[in-house]
PDB file of C-alpha atoms in Angstrom:
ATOM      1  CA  UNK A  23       0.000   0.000   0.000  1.00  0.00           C
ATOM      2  CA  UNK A  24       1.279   3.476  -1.039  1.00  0.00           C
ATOM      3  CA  UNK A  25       0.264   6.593   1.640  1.00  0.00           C
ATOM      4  CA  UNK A  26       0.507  10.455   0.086  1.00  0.00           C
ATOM      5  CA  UNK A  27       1.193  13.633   2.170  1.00  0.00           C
ATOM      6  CA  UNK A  28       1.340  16.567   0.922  1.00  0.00           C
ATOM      7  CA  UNK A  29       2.438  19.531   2.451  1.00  0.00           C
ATOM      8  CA  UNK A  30       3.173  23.121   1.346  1.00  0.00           C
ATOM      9  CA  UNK A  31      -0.002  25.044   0.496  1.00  0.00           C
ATOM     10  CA  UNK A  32      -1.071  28.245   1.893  1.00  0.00           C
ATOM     11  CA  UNK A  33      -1.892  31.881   0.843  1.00  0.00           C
ATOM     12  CA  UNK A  34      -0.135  33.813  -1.698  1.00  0.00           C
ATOM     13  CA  UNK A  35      -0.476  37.170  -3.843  1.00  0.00           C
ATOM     14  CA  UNK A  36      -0.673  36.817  -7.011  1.00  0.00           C
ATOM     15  CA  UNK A  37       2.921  36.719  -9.235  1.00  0.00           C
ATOM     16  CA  UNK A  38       4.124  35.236  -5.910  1.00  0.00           C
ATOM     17  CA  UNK A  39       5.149  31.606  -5.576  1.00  0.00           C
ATOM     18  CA  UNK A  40       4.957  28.179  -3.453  1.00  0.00           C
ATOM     19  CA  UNK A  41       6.399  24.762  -3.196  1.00  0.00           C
ATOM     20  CA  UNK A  42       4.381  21.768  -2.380  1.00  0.00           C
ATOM     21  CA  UNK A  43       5.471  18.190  -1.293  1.00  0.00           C
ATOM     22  CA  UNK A  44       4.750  14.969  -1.375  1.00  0.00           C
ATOM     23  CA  UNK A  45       5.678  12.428   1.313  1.00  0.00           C
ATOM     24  CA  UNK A  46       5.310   8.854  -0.060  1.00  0.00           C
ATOM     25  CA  UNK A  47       5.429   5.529   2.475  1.00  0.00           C
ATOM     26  CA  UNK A  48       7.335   2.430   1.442  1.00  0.00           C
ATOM     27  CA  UNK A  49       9.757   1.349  -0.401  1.00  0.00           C
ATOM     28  CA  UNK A  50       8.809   0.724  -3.541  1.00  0.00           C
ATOM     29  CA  UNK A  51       8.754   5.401  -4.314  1.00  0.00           C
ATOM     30  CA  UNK A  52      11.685   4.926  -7.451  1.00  0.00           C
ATOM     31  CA  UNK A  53       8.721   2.376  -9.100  1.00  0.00           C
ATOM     32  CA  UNK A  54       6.035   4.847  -9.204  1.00  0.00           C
ATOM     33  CA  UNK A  55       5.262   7.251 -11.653  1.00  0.00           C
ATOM     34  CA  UNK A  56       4.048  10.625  -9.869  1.00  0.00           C
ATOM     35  CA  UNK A  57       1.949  13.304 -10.787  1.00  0.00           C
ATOM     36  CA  UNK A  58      -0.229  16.821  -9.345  1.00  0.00           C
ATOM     37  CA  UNK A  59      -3.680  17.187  -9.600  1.00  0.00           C
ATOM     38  CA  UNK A  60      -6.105  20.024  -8.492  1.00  0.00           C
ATOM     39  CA  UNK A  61      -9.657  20.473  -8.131  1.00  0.00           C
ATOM     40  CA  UNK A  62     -11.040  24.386  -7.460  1.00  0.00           C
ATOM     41  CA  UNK A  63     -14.756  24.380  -5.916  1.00  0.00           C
ATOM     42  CA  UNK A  64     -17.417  23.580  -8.396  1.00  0.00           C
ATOM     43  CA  UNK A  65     -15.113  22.006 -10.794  1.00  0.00           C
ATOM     44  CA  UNK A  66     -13.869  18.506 -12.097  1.00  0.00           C
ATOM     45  CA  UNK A  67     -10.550  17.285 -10.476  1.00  0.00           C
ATOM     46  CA  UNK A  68      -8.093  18.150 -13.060  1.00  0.00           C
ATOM     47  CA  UNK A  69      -4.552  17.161 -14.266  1.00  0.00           C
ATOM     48  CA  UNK A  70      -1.762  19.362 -13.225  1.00  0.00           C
ATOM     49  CA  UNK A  71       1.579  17.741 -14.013  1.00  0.00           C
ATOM     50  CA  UNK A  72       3.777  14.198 -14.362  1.00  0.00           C
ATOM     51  CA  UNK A  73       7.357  13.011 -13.416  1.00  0.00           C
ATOM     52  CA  UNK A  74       8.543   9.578 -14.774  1.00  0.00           C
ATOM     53  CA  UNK A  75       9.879   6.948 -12.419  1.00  0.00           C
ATOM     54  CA  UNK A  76      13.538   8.678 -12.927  1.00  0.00           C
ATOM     55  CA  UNK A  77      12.934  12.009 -13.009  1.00  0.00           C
ATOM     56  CA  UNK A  78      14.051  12.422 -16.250  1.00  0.00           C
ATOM     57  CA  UNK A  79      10.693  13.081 -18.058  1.00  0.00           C
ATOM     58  CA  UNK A  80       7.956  15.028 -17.042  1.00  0.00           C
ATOM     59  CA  UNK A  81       4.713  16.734 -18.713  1.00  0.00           C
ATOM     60  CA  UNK A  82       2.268  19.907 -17.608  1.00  0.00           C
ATOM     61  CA  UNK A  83      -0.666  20.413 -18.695  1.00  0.00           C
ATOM     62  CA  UNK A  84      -0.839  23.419 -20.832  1.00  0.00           C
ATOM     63  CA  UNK A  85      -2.258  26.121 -17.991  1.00  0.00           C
ATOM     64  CA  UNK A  86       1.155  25.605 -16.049  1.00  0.00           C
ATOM     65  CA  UNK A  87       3.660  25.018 -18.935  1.00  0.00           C
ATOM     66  CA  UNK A  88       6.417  27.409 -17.856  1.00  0.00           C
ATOM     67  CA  UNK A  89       5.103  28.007 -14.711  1.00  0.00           C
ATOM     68  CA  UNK A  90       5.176  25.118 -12.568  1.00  0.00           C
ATOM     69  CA  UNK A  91       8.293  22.519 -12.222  1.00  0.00           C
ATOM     70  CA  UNK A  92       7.542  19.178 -10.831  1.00  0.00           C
ATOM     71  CA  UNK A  93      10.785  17.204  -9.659  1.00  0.00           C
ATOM     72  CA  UNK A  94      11.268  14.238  -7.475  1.00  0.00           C
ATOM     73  CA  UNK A  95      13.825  12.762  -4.969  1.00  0.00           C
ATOM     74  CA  UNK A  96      13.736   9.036  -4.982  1.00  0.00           C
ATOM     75  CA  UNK A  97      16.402   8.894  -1.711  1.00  0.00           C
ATOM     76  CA  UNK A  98      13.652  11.036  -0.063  1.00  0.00           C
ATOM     77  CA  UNK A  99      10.733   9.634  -1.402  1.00  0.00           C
ATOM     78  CA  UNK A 100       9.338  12.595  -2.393  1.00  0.00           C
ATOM     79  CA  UNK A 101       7.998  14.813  -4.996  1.00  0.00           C
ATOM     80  CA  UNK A 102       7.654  18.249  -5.503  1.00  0.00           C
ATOM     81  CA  UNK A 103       5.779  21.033  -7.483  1.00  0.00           C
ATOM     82  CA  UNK A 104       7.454  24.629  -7.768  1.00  0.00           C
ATOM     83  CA  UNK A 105       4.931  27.061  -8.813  1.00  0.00           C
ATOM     84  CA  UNK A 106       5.970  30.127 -10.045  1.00  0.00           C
ATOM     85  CA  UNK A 107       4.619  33.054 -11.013  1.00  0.00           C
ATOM     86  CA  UNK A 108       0.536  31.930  -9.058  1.00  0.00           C
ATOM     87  CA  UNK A 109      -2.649  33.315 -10.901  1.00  0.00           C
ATOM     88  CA  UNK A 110      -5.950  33.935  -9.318  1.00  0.00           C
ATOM     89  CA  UNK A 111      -7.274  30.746 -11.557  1.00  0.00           C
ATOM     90  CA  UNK A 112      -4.493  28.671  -9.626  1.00  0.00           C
ATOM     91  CA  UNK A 113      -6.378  28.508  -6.521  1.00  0.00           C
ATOM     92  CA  UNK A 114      -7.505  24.920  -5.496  1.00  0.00           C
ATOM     93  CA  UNK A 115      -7.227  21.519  -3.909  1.00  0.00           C
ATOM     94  CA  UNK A 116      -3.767  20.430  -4.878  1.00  0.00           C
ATOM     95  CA  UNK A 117      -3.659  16.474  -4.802  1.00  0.00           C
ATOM     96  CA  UNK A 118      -0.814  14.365  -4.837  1.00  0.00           C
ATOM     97  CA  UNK A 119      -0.980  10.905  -7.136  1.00  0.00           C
ATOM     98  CA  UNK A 120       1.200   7.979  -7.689  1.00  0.00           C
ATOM     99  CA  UNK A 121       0.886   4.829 -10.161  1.00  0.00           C
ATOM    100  CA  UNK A 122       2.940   1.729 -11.252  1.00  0.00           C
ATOM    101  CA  UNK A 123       4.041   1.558 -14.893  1.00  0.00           C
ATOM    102  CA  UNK A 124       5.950   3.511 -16.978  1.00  0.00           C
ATOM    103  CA  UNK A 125       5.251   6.465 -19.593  1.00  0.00           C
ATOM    104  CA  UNK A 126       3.693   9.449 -19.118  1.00  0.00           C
ATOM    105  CA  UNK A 127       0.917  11.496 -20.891  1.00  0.00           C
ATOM    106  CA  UNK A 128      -1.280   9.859 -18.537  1.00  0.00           C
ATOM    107  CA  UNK A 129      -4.235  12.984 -17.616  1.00  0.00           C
ATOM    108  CA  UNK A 130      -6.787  11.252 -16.426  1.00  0.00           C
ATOM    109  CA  UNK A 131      -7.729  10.874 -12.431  1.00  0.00           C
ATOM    110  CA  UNK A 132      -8.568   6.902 -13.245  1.00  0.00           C
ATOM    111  CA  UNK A 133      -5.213   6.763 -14.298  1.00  0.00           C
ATOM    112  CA  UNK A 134      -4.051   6.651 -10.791  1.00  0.00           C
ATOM    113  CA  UNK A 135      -4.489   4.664  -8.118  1.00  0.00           C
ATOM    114  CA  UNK A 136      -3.150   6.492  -4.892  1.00  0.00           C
ATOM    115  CA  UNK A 137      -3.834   9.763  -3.116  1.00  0.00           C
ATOM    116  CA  UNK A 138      -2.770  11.924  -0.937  1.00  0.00           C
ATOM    117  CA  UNK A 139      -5.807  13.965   1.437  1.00  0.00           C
ATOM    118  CA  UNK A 140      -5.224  17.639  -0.541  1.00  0.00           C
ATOM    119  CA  UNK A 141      -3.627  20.961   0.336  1.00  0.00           C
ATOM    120  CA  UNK A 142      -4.622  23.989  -0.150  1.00  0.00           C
ATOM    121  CA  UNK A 143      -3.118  26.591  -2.450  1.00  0.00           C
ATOM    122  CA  UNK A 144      -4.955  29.691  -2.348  1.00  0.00           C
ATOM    123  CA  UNK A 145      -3.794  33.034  -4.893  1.00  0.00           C
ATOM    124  CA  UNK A 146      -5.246  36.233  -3.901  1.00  0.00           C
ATOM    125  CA  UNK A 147      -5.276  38.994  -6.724  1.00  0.00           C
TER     126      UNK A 147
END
């Protein structure tokens, strides 16, 4: 079983910027392909960003292309997501995700199968 904590959210003006991370249990971190989600109220939980098993690949989706960095630390496991540069339209429910497998361009929330509980990233304008 894989457990998710994320930590890192908070308040921030907007241009300003925040780091979130992601805590994962076990020891099986370097086999799972990570990712960011977020979900603002009243909308569909959407796909934010993904890191390969290495670290060597990753992919944004096209509203934080530039923006954010996602990275990862397998001797910590842990992720990260360096966002840069917060918008207004950034606030939500940020959600850490993990799967098996390899590859990436994988957007969908069925796509993974672990979780962490959500923090908060809130950009005031």
């Amino acid at each position: 079983q894989v457990q998710l904590v994320e930590s890192g959210g908070g308040v921030v003006q907007a241009g300003g910027s925040l780091r979130l991370s992601c805590a994962a249990s076990g020891r099986t971190f370097s086999s799972l392909a990570m990712g960011w989600f977020r979900q603002a109220p009243g909308k569909e939980r959407e796909f934010v960003a993904a890191i390969s098993l290495t670290g060597k690949s990753t992919y944004y989706a096209d509203s934080v292309k530039g923006r954010f960095t996602i990275s990862r630390d397998n001797a910590k496991n842990t992720e990260y997501l360096q966002m840069n540069n917060l918008k207004p339209e950034d606030t939500a429910v940020y959600y850490c995700t993990a799967r098996y497998g390899f590859g990436l361009g994988y957007t969908k929330r069925n796509d993974y199968a672990y979780w962490g509980q959500g923090t908060q990233v809130t950009v005031s304008s």
